[in-house]
Amino acid sequence: GQQLNQSPQSMFIQEGEDVSMNCTSSSIFNTWLWYKQDPGEGPVLLIALYKAGELTSNGRLTAQFGITRKDSFLNISASIPSDVGIYFCAGLINAGNNRKLIWGLGTSLAVNP
Amino acid sequence: DAGVTQSPTHLIKTRGQHVTLRCSPISGHKSVSWYQQVLGQGPQFIFQYYEKEERGRGNFPDRFSARQFPNYSSELNVNALLLGDSALYLCASSWGPDIQYFGAGTRLSVL
């Protein structure tokens, strides 16, 4: 199936460090979403981006919608152990009445206390 | 307020059987989407329904079907199960076409 290019695939960091991950695509998206998924749970929405160039924060999380509308990044500042999980980017495609989310493969984050 | 609820949480089936998965959206949400998530990958879009009509379909065989009821709950049906259908099936609801809120999923194992 169709997927976004998300990197890095995994990260292992020390508590307190900052984290950065990004997603790229050859397609243009109208909306970029960032989700976090814990084991055995469904994805939980972190940040939604609607306009090219938009920079949005949610606590220690900051995300930006690329100017070209083909990429986005997510930064986490001062990481804590509960940040552990898999982070997914998702781009929304609107094709008439057909709307669907295209997902990245995820970035697995491990935080060493 | 209740979030998106899915049932059952876990399910074990054998090849060739069929399965029905159920989803209740957040109150007030009229759109329901279904995704398949294989271990180690991101979710793959299967269907989206809005106001009981199919609004989107992913690249899944005809063995997969879904419907949405007047109360906006939804069912995903999979016939003639294959080993490769083993996955976490996620349901997401939304008020509009954009932000989707997910349930905890149904873990399907096909033996």
Tab-separated table of C-alpha atoms in Angstrom, chain A:
chain	number	residue	atom	x	y	z
A	1	GLY	CA	0.000	0.000	0.000
A	2	GLN	CA	0.874	3.643	-0.290
A	3	GLN	CA	3.071	4.967	2.524
A	4	LEU	CA	5.053	8.022	3.501
A	5	ASN	CA	8.825	8.047	3.980
A	6	GLN	CA	9.381	8.482	7.693
A	7	SER	CA	12.761	8.720	9.385
A	8	PRO	CA	14.505	7.722	11.455
A	9	GLN	CA	13.059	4.247	11.839
A	10	SER	CA	14.097	4.117	15.496
A	11	MET	CA	15.810	6.269	18.096
A	12	PHE	CA	17.355	5.544	21.471
A	13	ILE	CA	18.035	8.653	23.518
A	14	GLN	CA	18.786	9.799	27.043
A	15	GLU	CA	16.095	11.443	29.141
A	16	GLY	CA	16.235	15.203	28.680
A	17	GLU	CA	17.469	15.110	25.100
A	18	ASP	CA	15.573	16.639	22.207
A	19	VAL	CA	14.197	14.464	19.407
A	20	SER	CA	13.474	15.205	15.774
A	21	MET	CA	11.739	13.036	13.183
A	22	ASN	CA	10.369	13.789	9.739
A	23	CYS	CA	8.191	12.574	6.918
A	24	THR	CA	8.471	13.156	3.203
A	25	SER	CA	6.324	12.298	0.234
A	26	SER	CA	6.238	12.697	-3.514
A	27	SER	CA	2.592	13.718	-3.207
A	28	ILE	CA	1.052	16.933	-1.943
A	29	PHE	CA	-1.148	16.708	1.136
A	30	ASN	CA	-3.826	19.032	2.456
A	31	THR	CA	-3.328	18.046	6.065
A	32	TRP	CA	-0.506	16.480	8.042
A	33	LEU	CA	-1.171	14.665	11.282
A	34	TRP	CA	1.203	13.275	13.893
A	35	TYR	CA	0.114	10.355	16.073
A	36	LYS	CA	1.674	8.374	18.889
A	37	GLN	CA	0.885	4.700	19.388
A	38	ASP	CA	1.601	2.703	22.531
A	39	PRO	CA	1.740	-1.106	22.422
A	40	GLY	CA	-1.708	-2.673	22.156
A	41	GLU	CA	-3.401	0.686	21.731
A	42	GLY	CA	-4.740	2.709	18.849
A	43	PRO	CA	-2.898	5.812	17.625
A	44	VAL	CA	-3.482	8.992	19.617
A	45	LEU	CA	-3.485	12.321	17.790
A	46	LEU	CA	-0.683	14.680	18.856
A	47	ILE	CA	-0.735	17.552	16.371
A	48	ALA	CA	-2.712	18.471	13.251
A	49	LEU	CA	-1.331	20.807	10.564
A	50	TYR	CA	-3.536	22.418	7.952
A	51	LYS	CA	-1.504	25.069	6.120
A	52	ALA	CA	1.818	24.998	4.305
A	53	GLY	CA	4.471	26.531	6.553
A	54	GLU	CA	2.323	26.167	9.657
A	55	LEU	CA	4.249	25.640	12.893
A	56	THR	CA	2.206	24.257	15.782
A	57	SER	CA	3.122	23.320	19.342
A	58	ASN	CA	1.494	21.017	21.864
A	59	GLY	CA	3.427	21.215	25.114
A	60	ARG	CA	6.921	19.869	24.475
A	61	LEU	CA	5.945	18.847	20.940
A	62	THR	CA	6.371	21.072	17.899
A	63	ALA	CA	5.485	20.164	14.330
A	64	GLN	CA	5.682	21.976	11.022
A	65	PHE	CA	3.912	21.557	7.685
A	66	GLY	CA	6.495	21.949	4.935
A	67	ILE	CA	6.203	24.815	2.452
A	68	THR	CA	5.997	22.386	-0.470
A	69	ARG	CA	3.210	20.452	1.325
A	70	LYS	CA	5.220	17.299	0.759
A	71	ASP	CA	6.921	17.040	4.131
A	72	SER	CA	6.584	17.591	7.863
A	73	PHE	CA	8.721	17.276	10.968
A	74	LEU	CA	8.004	16.635	14.631
A	75	ASN	CA	10.280	17.767	17.442
A	76	ILE	CA	10.083	16.659	21.065
A	77	SER	CA	12.000	18.746	23.554
A	78	ALA	CA	13.391	17.570	26.891
A	79	SER	CA	12.263	13.957	26.432
A	80	ILE	CA	10.882	11.992	29.368
A	81	PRO	CA	10.357	8.231	29.813
A	82	SER	CA	6.639	8.423	28.968
A	83	ASP	CA	7.553	9.672	25.487
A	84	VAL	CA	8.436	6.080	24.641
A	85	GLY	CA	6.300	4.725	21.828
A	86	ILE	CA	5.909	4.707	18.075
A	87	TYR	CA	5.301	8.016	16.343
A	88	PHE	CA	3.484	8.074	13.021
A	89	CYS	CA	3.017	10.820	10.501
A	90	ALA	CA	-0.072	10.729	8.306
A	91	GLY	CA	-1.042	12.801	5.314
A	92	LEU	CA	-4.617	13.406	4.272
A	93	ILE	CA	-5.533	13.009	0.632
A	94	ASN	CA	-8.724	14.639	-0.614
A	95	ALA	CA	-9.873	13.284	-3.958
A	96	GLY	CA	-13.437	14.442	-4.376
A	97	ASN	CA	-15.474	12.461	-1.908
A	98	ASN	CA	-12.626	10.030	-1.364
A	99	ARG	CA	-10.612	11.056	1.674
A	100	LYS	CA	-8.008	8.846	3.267
A	101	LEU	CA	-4.974	9.008	5.482
A	102	ILE	CA	-1.652	7.782	4.149
A	103	TRP	CA	0.747	6.737	6.902
A	104	GLY	CA	4.457	6.553	7.475
A	105	LEU	CA	6.049	3.368	8.828
A	106	GLY	CA	6.633	4.978	12.192
A	107	THR	CA	9.564	6.072	14.355
A	108	SER	CA	10.132	3.931	17.411
A	109	LEU	CA	11.393	6.036	20.320
A	110	ALA	CA	13.137	4.629	23.374
A	111	VAL	CA	14.142	6.912	26.251
A	112	ASN	CA	16.771	5.882	28.766
A	113	PRO	CA	15.994	7.362	32.207
